[in-house]
mmCIF file of C-alpha atoms in Angstrom:
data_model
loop_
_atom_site.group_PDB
_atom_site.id
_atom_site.type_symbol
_atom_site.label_atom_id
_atom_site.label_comp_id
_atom_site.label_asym_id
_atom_site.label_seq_id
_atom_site.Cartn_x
_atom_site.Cartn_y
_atom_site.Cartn_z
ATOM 1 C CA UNK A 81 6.992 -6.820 -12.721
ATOM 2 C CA UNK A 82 10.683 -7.160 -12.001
ATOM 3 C CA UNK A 83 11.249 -7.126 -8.098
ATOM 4 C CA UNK A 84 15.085 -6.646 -6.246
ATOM 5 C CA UNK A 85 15.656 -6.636 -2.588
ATOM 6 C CA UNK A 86 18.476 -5.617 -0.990
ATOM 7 C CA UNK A 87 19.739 -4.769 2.314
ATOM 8 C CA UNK A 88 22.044 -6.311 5.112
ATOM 9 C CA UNK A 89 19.202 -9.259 6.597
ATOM 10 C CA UNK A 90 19.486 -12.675 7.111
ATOM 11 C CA UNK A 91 19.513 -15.052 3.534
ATOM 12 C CA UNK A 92 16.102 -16.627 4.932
ATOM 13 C CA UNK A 93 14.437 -13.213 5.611
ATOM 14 C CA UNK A 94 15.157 -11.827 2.346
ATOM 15 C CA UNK A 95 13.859 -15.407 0.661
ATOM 16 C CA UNK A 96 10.631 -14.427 2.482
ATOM 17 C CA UNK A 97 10.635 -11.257 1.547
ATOM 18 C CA UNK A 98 11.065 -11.649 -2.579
ATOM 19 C CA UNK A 99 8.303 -14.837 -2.075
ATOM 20 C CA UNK A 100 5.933 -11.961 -0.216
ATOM 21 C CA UNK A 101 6.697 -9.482 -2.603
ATOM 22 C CA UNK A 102 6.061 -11.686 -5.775
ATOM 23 C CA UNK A 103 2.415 -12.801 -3.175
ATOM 24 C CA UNK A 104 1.802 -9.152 -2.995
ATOM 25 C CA UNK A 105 1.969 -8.569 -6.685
ATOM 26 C CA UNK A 106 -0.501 -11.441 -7.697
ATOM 27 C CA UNK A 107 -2.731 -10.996 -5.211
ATOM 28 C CA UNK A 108 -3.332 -6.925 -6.346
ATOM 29 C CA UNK A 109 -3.145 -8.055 -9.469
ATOM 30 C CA UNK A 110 -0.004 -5.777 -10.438
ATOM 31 C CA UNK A 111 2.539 -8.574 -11.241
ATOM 32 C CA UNK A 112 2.180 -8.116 -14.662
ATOM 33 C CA UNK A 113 3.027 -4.362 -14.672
ATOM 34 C CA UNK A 114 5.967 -3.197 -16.573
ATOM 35 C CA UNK A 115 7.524 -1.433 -12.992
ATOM 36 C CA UNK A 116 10.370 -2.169 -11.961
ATOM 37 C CA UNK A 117 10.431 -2.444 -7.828
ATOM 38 C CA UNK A 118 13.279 -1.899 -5.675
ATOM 39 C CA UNK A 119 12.896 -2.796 -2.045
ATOM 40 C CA UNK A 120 15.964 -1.901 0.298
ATOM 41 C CA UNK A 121 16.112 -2.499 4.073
ATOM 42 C CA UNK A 122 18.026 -0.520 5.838
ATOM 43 C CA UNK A 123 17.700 2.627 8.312
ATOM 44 C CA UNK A 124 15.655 5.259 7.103
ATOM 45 C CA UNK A 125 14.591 7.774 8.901
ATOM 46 C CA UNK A 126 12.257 7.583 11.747
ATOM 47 C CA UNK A 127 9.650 5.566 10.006
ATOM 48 C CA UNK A 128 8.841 1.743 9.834
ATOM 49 C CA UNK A 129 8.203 1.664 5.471
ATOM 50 C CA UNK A 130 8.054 4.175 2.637
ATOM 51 C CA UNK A 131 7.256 3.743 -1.064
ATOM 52 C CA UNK A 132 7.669 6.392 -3.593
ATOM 53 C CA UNK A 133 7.688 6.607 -7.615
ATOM 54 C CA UNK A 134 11.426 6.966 -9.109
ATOM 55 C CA UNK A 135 10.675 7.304 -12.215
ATOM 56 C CA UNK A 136 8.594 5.823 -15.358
ATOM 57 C CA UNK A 137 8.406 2.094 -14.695
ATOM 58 C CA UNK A 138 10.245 2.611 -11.520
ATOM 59 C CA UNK A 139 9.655 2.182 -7.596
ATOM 60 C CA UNK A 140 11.322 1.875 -4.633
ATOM 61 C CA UNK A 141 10.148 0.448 -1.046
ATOM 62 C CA UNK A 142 11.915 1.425 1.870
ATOM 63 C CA UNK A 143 11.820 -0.805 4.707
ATOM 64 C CA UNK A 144 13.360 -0.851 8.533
ATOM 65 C CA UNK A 145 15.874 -3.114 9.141
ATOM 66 C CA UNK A 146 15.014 -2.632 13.125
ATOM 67 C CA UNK A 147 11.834 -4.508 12.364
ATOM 68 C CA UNK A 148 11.259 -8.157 13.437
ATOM 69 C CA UNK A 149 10.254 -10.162 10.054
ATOM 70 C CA UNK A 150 6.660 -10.203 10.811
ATOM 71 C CA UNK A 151 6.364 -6.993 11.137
ATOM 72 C CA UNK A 152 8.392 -6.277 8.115
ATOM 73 C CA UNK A 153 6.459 -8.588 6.373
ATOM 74 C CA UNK A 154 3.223 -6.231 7.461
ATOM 75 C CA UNK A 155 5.104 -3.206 6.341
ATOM 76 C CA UNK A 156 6.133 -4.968 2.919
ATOM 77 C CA UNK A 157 1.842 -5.794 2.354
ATOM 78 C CA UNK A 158 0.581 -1.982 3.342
ATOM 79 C CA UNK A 159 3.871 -0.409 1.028
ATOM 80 C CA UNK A 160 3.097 -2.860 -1.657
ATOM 81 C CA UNK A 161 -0.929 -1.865 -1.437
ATOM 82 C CA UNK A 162 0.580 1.885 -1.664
ATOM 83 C CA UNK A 163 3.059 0.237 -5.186
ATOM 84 C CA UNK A 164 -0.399 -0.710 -6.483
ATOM 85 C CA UNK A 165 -1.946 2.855 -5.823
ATOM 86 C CA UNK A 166 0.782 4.250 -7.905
ATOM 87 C CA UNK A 167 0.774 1.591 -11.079
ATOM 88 C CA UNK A 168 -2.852 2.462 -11.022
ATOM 89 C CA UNK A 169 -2.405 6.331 -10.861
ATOM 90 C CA UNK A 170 -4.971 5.997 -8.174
ATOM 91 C CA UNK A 171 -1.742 7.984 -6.100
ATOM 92 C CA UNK A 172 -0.191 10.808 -7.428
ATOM 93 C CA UNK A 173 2.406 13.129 -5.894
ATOM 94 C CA UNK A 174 4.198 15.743 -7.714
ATOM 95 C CA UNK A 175 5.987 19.178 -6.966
ATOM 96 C CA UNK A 176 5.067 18.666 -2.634
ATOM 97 C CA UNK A 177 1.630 17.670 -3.400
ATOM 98 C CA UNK A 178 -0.170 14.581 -2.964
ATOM 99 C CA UNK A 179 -3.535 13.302 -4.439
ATOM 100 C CA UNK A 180 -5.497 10.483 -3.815
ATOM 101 C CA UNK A 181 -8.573 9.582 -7.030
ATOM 102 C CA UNK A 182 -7.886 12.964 -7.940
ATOM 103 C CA UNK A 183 -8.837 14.309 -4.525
ATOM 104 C CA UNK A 184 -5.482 16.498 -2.774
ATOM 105 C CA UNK A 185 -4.948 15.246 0.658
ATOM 106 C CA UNK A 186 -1.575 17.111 1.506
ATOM 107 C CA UNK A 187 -3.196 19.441 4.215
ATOM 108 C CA UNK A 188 -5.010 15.857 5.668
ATOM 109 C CA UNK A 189 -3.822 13.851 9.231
ATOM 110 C CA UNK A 190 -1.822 11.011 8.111
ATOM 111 C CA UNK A 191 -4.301 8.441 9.804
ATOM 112 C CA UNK A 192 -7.113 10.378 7.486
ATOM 113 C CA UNK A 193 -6.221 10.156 4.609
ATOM 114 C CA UNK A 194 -8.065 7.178 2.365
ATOM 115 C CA UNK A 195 -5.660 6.168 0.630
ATOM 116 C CA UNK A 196 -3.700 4.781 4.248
ATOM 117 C CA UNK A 197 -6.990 3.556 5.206
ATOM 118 C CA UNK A 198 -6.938 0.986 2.025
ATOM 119 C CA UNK A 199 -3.899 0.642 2.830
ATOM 120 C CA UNK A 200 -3.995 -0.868 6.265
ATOM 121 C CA UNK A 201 -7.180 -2.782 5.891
ATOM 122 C CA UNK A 202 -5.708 -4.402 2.697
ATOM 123 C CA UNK A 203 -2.084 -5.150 4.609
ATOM 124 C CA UNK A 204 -4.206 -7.038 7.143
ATOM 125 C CA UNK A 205 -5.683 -9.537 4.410
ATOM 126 C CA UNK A 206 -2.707 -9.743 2.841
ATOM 127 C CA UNK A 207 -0.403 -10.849 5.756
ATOM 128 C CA UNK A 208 -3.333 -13.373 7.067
ATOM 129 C CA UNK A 209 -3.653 -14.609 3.578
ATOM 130 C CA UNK A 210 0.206 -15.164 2.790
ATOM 131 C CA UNK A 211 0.813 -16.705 6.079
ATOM 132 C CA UNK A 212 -2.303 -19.257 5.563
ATOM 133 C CA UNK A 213 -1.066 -19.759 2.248
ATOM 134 C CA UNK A 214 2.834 -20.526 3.398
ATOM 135 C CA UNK A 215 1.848 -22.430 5.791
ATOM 136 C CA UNK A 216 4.027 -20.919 8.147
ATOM 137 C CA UNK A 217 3.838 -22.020 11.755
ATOM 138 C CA UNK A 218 2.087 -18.992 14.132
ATOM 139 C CA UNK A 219 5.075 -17.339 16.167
ATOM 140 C CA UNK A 220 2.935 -15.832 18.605
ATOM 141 C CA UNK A 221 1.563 -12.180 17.596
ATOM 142 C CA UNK A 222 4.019 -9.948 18.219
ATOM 143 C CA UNK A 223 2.757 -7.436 16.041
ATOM 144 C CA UNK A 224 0.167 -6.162 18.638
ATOM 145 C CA UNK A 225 -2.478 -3.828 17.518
ATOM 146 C CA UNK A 226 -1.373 -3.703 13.648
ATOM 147 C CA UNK A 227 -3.630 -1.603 12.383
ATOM 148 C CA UNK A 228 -1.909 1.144 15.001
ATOM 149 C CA UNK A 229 1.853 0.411 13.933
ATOM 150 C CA UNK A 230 3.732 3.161 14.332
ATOM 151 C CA UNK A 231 4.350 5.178 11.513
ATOM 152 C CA UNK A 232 5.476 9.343 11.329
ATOM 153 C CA UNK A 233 6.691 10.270 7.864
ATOM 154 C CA UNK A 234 6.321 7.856 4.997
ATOM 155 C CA UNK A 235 3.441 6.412 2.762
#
């Protein structure tokens, strides 16, 4: 899997980033896909992270560069668990319609649909697992609830 990141943050954020992505990747045992991931942080829209399919080989992850870096670090884990949905073809969407194991869930509340569920109960074990793993020193939680982030358009 090759990864890029770009977007106007700090030289130490995106370091964190790339060494979460390439964490990510192991640890859902995708890293030795053939995609290619783009991750760009920047303003999009109204919602916190996004990941869609550009092509054959090819994705892209959307993150918001209002985010604090834990937090984007959260959003980088449950967009990455969504990546692994797609290498898989466990998540499909084509022509406005979205399916999950073969099951549509267009017409289903965001916060319903299974394949967001895996996705925030695997972002959780991610994070907790790269931060034990980096050893990085606790900064407080500012995260709050994080299975509740908010999120309105986006997968």
């Amino acid at each position: 899997m090759k990864i890029s990141l770009s977007g106007l943050i700090p030289e130490k954020d995106k370091r964190e980033l790339l060494k979460a992505a390439k964490f990510a990747a192991k640890e859902l045992k995708i890293s030795k896909s053939k995609e290619t991931v783009f991750i760009t942080v920047s303003l999009y829209g109204s919602t916190d992270g996004t990941c869609e399919r550009l092509g054959p080989n090819k994705l892209q992850i959307w993150l918001n560069k209002t985010l604090n870096s834990e937090k984007r670090l959260l959003f980088l884990f449950h967009e990455f668990c969504h990546l692994e949905q797609f290498v898989s073809n466990k998540l499909i969407i084509a022509g406005g319609r979205g399916f999950y194991k073969g099951i549509e869930y267009t017409s289903v509340k965001y916060c319903e649909r299974e394949h967001e569920k895996e996705a925030y109960r695997k972002q959780e074990v991610l994070f907790s697992k790269f931060k034990k793993d980096s050893g990085a020193a606790s900064r407080g939680n500012p995260i709050g609830s994080r299975g509740n982030s908010r999120r309105t358009t986006g997968s």
